[in-house]
Amino acid sequence: MFWDKLSFVYDLMETLYNRKVFIETGVKVAEYIDRKDVVLECACGTGAISVYIAPKCKKLFASDFSVGMLRKASRKCRKFHNVIFKKADITSLKCKDNRFDKVVAGNVIHLLDDPKKALDELERVVKPGGRIMIPTYIIMVTESSMRVIGILDKLGANFKRQFDFESYKQFFEDMGYKDVEYFVVEGKMPCAIAVITTNK
């Protein structure tokens, strides 16, 4: 699996190319986490965001489809005793409705064949009035960013879509989400963070 293989060098790649965004995205997401929150993180990867969420919440359930990524994340978060790691498919979560106070899904929405199915699942498992936070890298059309995307795609990342900031906002509007805040963490490859407040 591509992501299992990439897990060994993912943090190094991110740090060398996009360090500021890699760090500040987790910091920004963690601003929305409260002490009493039970949080689900889908597509946790190597734990880049998990390490900022864990110290701020009551419990973090961190999941990913890649076993290699989960191993890296587990090692990175070993000092936290409130984190449980589990392999999971974001489009078919095996948990009860209205289970979590906050849900996070970082840098995954652009990789999915059926992002609507994933968003429906995230909305299903978050409590009424809870928040869904979706950070996603957006494209600045520069030679270096397009080269990185091209290399990853050739290696097997299999991007289904690419966003700039405006198309990212339009994506959520097209999905029917109206109560959304947006933030951009600026850097070589910026990250747009959509924060959806559920009204179910």
mmCIF file of C-alpha atoms in Angstrom, residues 22-179:
data_model
loop_
_atom_site.group_PDB
_atom_site.id
_atom_site.type_symbol
_atom_site.label_atom_id
_atom_site.label_comp_id
_atom_site.label_asym_id
_atom_site.label_seq_id
_atom_site.Cartn_x
_atom_site.Cartn_y
_atom_site.Cartn_z
ATOM 1 C CA PHE A 22 2.843 20.974 8.935
ATOM 2 C CA ILE A 23 3.138 22.340 12.482
ATOM 3 C CA GLU A 24 0.691 25.252 12.433
ATOM 4 C CA THR A 25 -2.194 23.194 11.040
ATOM 5 C CA GLY A 26 -2.196 21.022 14.157
ATOM 6 C CA VAL A 27 -1.921 24.081 16.391
ATOM 7 C CA LYS A 28 -4.913 25.730 14.682
ATOM 8 C CA VAL A 29 -7.107 22.615 14.853
ATOM 9 C CA ALA A 30 -6.276 22.180 18.546
ATOM 10 C CA GLU A 31 -7.662 25.656 19.273
ATOM 11 C CA TYR A 32 -11.134 24.153 18.782
ATOM 12 C CA ILE A 33 -10.592 21.297 21.235
ATOM 13 C CA ASP A 34 -11.836 21.521 24.840
ATOM 14 C CA ARG A 35 -10.813 19.556 27.932
ATOM 15 C CA LYS A 36 -14.087 17.599 28.113
ATOM 16 C CA ASP A 37 -14.120 16.655 24.419
ATOM 17 C CA VAL A 38 -14.118 13.109 23.143
ATOM 18 C CA VAL A 39 -12.567 13.451 19.690
ATOM 19 C CA LEU A 40 -12.428 11.244 16.614
ATOM 20 C CA GLU A 41 -9.574 11.834 14.189
ATOM 21 C CA CYS A 42 -9.872 10.113 10.820
ATOM 22 C CA ALA A 43 -6.872 9.778 8.506
ATOM 23 C CA CYS A 44 -4.545 10.651 11.390
ATOM 24 C CA GLY A 45 -1.510 9.718 9.298
ATOM 25 C CA THR A 46 1.694 9.899 11.321
ATOM 26 C CA GLY A 47 -0.007 11.852 14.100
ATOM 27 C CA ALA A 48 0.949 15.349 12.950
ATOM 28 C CA ILE A 49 -2.354 16.762 14.214
ATOM 29 C CA SER A 50 -2.905 14.121 16.908
ATOM 30 C CA VAL A 51 0.021 15.390 18.994
ATOM 31 C CA TYR A 52 -1.690 18.779 19.299
ATOM 32 C CA ILE A 53 -5.190 17.419 19.959
ATOM 33 C CA ALA A 54 -4.234 14.796 22.579
ATOM 34 C CA PRO A 55 -3.016 17.180 25.318
ATOM 35 C CA LYS A 56 -6.193 19.247 25.047
ATOM 36 C CA CYS A 57 -8.985 16.657 25.044
ATOM 37 C CA LYS A 58 -10.459 14.054 27.373
ATOM 38 C CA LYS A 59 -10.113 11.190 24.872
ATOM 39 C CA LEU A 60 -8.830 10.888 21.315
ATOM 40 C CA PHE A 61 -9.713 8.034 19.009
ATOM 41 C CA ALA A 62 -7.212 8.304 16.150
ATOM 42 C CA SER A 63 -7.822 6.212 13.055
ATOM 43 C CA ASP A 64 -6.308 5.638 9.650
ATOM 44 C CA PHE A 65 -6.662 3.140 6.818
ATOM 45 C CA SER A 66 -2.877 2.638 6.723
ATOM 46 C CA VAL A 67 -1.300 0.374 9.336
ATOM 47 C CA GLY A 68 2.099 1.939 8.655
ATOM 48 C CA MET A 69 0.783 5.420 9.388
ATOM 49 C CA LEU A 70 -0.899 4.194 12.572
ATOM 50 C CA ARG A 71 2.382 2.692 13.813
ATOM 51 C CA LYS A 72 4.170 6.003 13.321
ATOM 52 C CA ALA A 73 1.360 7.956 14.984
ATOM 53 C CA SER A 74 1.269 5.575 17.935
ATOM 54 C CA ARG A 75 5.001 6.023 18.539
ATOM 55 C CA LYS A 76 4.715 9.788 18.217
ATOM 56 C CA CYS A 77 1.875 9.908 20.768
ATOM 57 C CA ARG A 78 3.178 7.301 23.227
ATOM 58 C CA LYS A 79 3.493 9.875 26.046
ATOM 59 C CA PHE A 80 -0.260 10.514 25.946
ATOM 60 C CA HIS A 81 -2.460 8.055 27.825
ATOM 61 C CA ASN A 82 -5.787 9.274 26.445
ATOM 62 C CA VAL A 83 -5.267 8.152 22.816
ATOM 63 C CA ILE A 84 -6.558 4.973 21.204
ATOM 64 C CA PHE A 85 -5.390 4.064 17.694
ATOM 65 C CA LYS A 86 -7.447 1.924 15.360
ATOM 66 C CA LYS A 87 -7.566 1.046 11.685
ATOM 67 C CA ALA A 88 -10.753 2.432 10.140
ATOM 68 C CA ASP A 89 -12.359 3.399 6.853
ATOM 69 C CA ILE A 90 -13.589 7.002 6.921
ATOM 70 C CA THR A 91 -16.491 6.090 4.624
ATOM 71 C CA SER A 92 -17.727 3.314 6.947
ATOM 72 C CA LEU A 93 -17.047 4.089 10.593
ATOM 73 C CA LYS A 94 -17.904 1.337 13.054
ATOM 74 C CA CYS A 95 -19.234 3.487 15.875
ATOM 75 C CA LYS A 96 -22.522 4.792 17.234
ATOM 76 C CA ASP A 97 -24.361 7.896 16.089
ATOM 77 C CA ASN A 98 -23.683 11.147 17.967
ATOM 78 C CA ARG A 99 -20.619 9.660 19.683
ATOM 79 C CA PHE A 100 -18.046 12.476 19.476
ATOM 80 C CA ASP A 101 -17.851 16.131 20.459
ATOM 81 C CA LYS A 102 -15.418 16.939 17.671
ATOM 82 C CA VAL A 103 -14.318 15.120 14.538
ATOM 83 C CA VAL A 104 -11.140 15.839 12.559
ATOM 84 C CA ALA A 105 -10.258 14.542 9.080
ATOM 85 C CA GLY A 106 -6.965 15.953 7.827
ATOM 86 C CA ASN A 107 -5.692 15.849 4.258
ATOM 87 C CA VAL A 108 -7.906 13.017 3.089
ATOM 88 C CA ILE A 109 -10.981 14.503 1.393
ATOM 89 C CA HIS A 110 -9.117 15.040 -1.903
ATOM 90 C CA LEU A 111 -8.114 11.353 -2.001
ATOM 91 C CA LEU A 112 -11.606 9.870 -1.769
ATOM 92 C CA ASP A 113 -13.735 8.460 -4.574
ATOM 93 C CA ASP A 114 -16.867 9.391 -2.641
ATOM 94 C CA PRO A 115 -16.194 12.349 -0.305
ATOM 95 C CA LYS A 116 -19.946 12.800 0.301
ATOM 96 C CA LYS A 117 -20.094 9.348 1.871
ATOM 97 C CA ALA A 118 -17.233 10.281 4.201
ATOM 98 C CA LEU A 119 -18.814 13.598 5.161
ATOM 99 C CA ASP A 120 -22.111 11.844 5.884
ATOM 100 C CA GLU A 121 -20.257 9.472 8.217
ATOM 101 C CA LEU A 122 -18.470 12.302 10.008
ATOM 102 C CA GLU A 123 -21.767 14.106 10.475
ATOM 103 C CA ARG A 124 -23.427 10.915 11.710
ATOM 104 C CA VAL A 125 -20.896 10.289 14.478
ATOM 105 C CA VAL A 126 -20.572 13.864 15.773
ATOM 106 C CA LYS A 127 -22.966 15.142 18.417
ATOM 107 C CA PRO A 128 -25.602 17.769 17.596
ATOM 108 C CA GLY A 129 -23.913 21.154 17.753
ATOM 109 C CA GLY A 130 -20.496 19.500 17.503
ATOM 110 C CA ARG A 131 -17.785 20.470 15.056
ATOM 111 C CA ILE A 132 -16.189 18.738 12.108
ATOM 112 C CA MET A 133 -12.754 20.060 11.163
ATOM 113 C CA ILE A 134 -11.341 19.259 7.756
ATOM 114 C CA PRO A 135 -7.840 20.563 6.975
ATOM 115 C CA THR A 136 -6.776 20.052 3.358
ATOM 116 C CA TYR A 137 -3.755 21.207 1.404
ATOM 117 C CA ILE A 138 -4.693 23.685 -1.283
ATOM 118 C CA ILE A 139 -2.790 24.360 -4.448
ATOM 119 C CA MET A 140 -0.765 27.445 -5.115
ATOM 120 C CA VAL A 141 0.218 27.072 -8.755
ATOM 121 C CA THR A 142 3.971 27.245 -8.398
ATOM 122 C CA GLU A 143 6.562 25.093 -10.073
ATOM 123 C CA SER A 144 7.679 23.475 -6.814
ATOM 124 C CA SER A 145 4.172 22.644 -5.534
ATOM 125 C CA MET A 146 3.085 21.171 -8.861
ATOM 126 C CA ARG A 147 6.291 19.109 -8.967
ATOM 127 C CA VAL A 148 5.614 17.669 -5.486
ATOM 128 C CA ILE A 149 2.022 16.787 -6.392
ATOM 129 C CA GLY A 150 3.161 15.211 -9.652
ATOM 130 C CA ILE A 151 5.750 13.062 -7.896
ATOM 131 C CA LEU A 152 3.299 11.873 -5.217
ATOM 132 C CA ASP A 153 0.673 11.077 -7.802
ATOM 133 C CA LYS A 154 3.147 9.037 -9.876
ATOM 134 C CA LEU A 155 4.219 7.150 -6.749
ATOM 135 C CA GLY A 156 0.615 6.169 -6.077
ATOM 136 C CA ALA A 157 -1.062 8.916 -4.015
ATOM 137 C CA ASN A 158 -3.931 8.901 -6.538
ATOM 138 C CA PHE A 159 -5.385 12.375 -5.966
ATOM 139 C CA LYS A 160 -9.062 12.502 -6.962
ATOM 140 C CA ARG A 161 -9.277 16.282 -6.909
ATOM 141 C CA GLN A 162 -7.219 19.370 -6.172
ATOM 142 C CA PHE A 163 -8.481 22.554 -4.576
ATOM 143 C CA ASP A 164 -7.582 26.192 -4.431
ATOM 144 C CA PHE A 165 -9.210 28.196 -1.640
ATOM 145 C CA GLU A 166 -12.263 29.234 -3.644
ATOM 146 C CA SER A 167 -12.960 25.764 -5.016
ATOM 147 C CA TYR A 168 -12.534 24.355 -1.490
ATOM 148 C CA LYS A 169 -15.261 26.641 -0.179
ATOM 149 C CA GLN A 170 -17.430 25.806 -3.173
ATOM 150 C CA PHE A 171 -16.959 22.094 -2.527
ATOM 151 C CA PHE A 172 -18.593 22.336 0.915
ATOM 152 C CA GLU A 173 -21.305 24.639 -0.354
ATOM 153 C CA ASP A 174 -22.125 22.109 -3.068
ATOM 154 C CA MET A 175 -22.318 19.435 -0.362
ATOM 155 C CA GLY A 176 -24.990 21.512 1.385
ATOM 156 C CA TYR A 177 -22.940 22.921 4.269
ATOM 157 C CA LYS A 178 -23.787 26.514 5.142
ATOM 158 C CA ASP A 179 -22.415 27.012 8.664
#
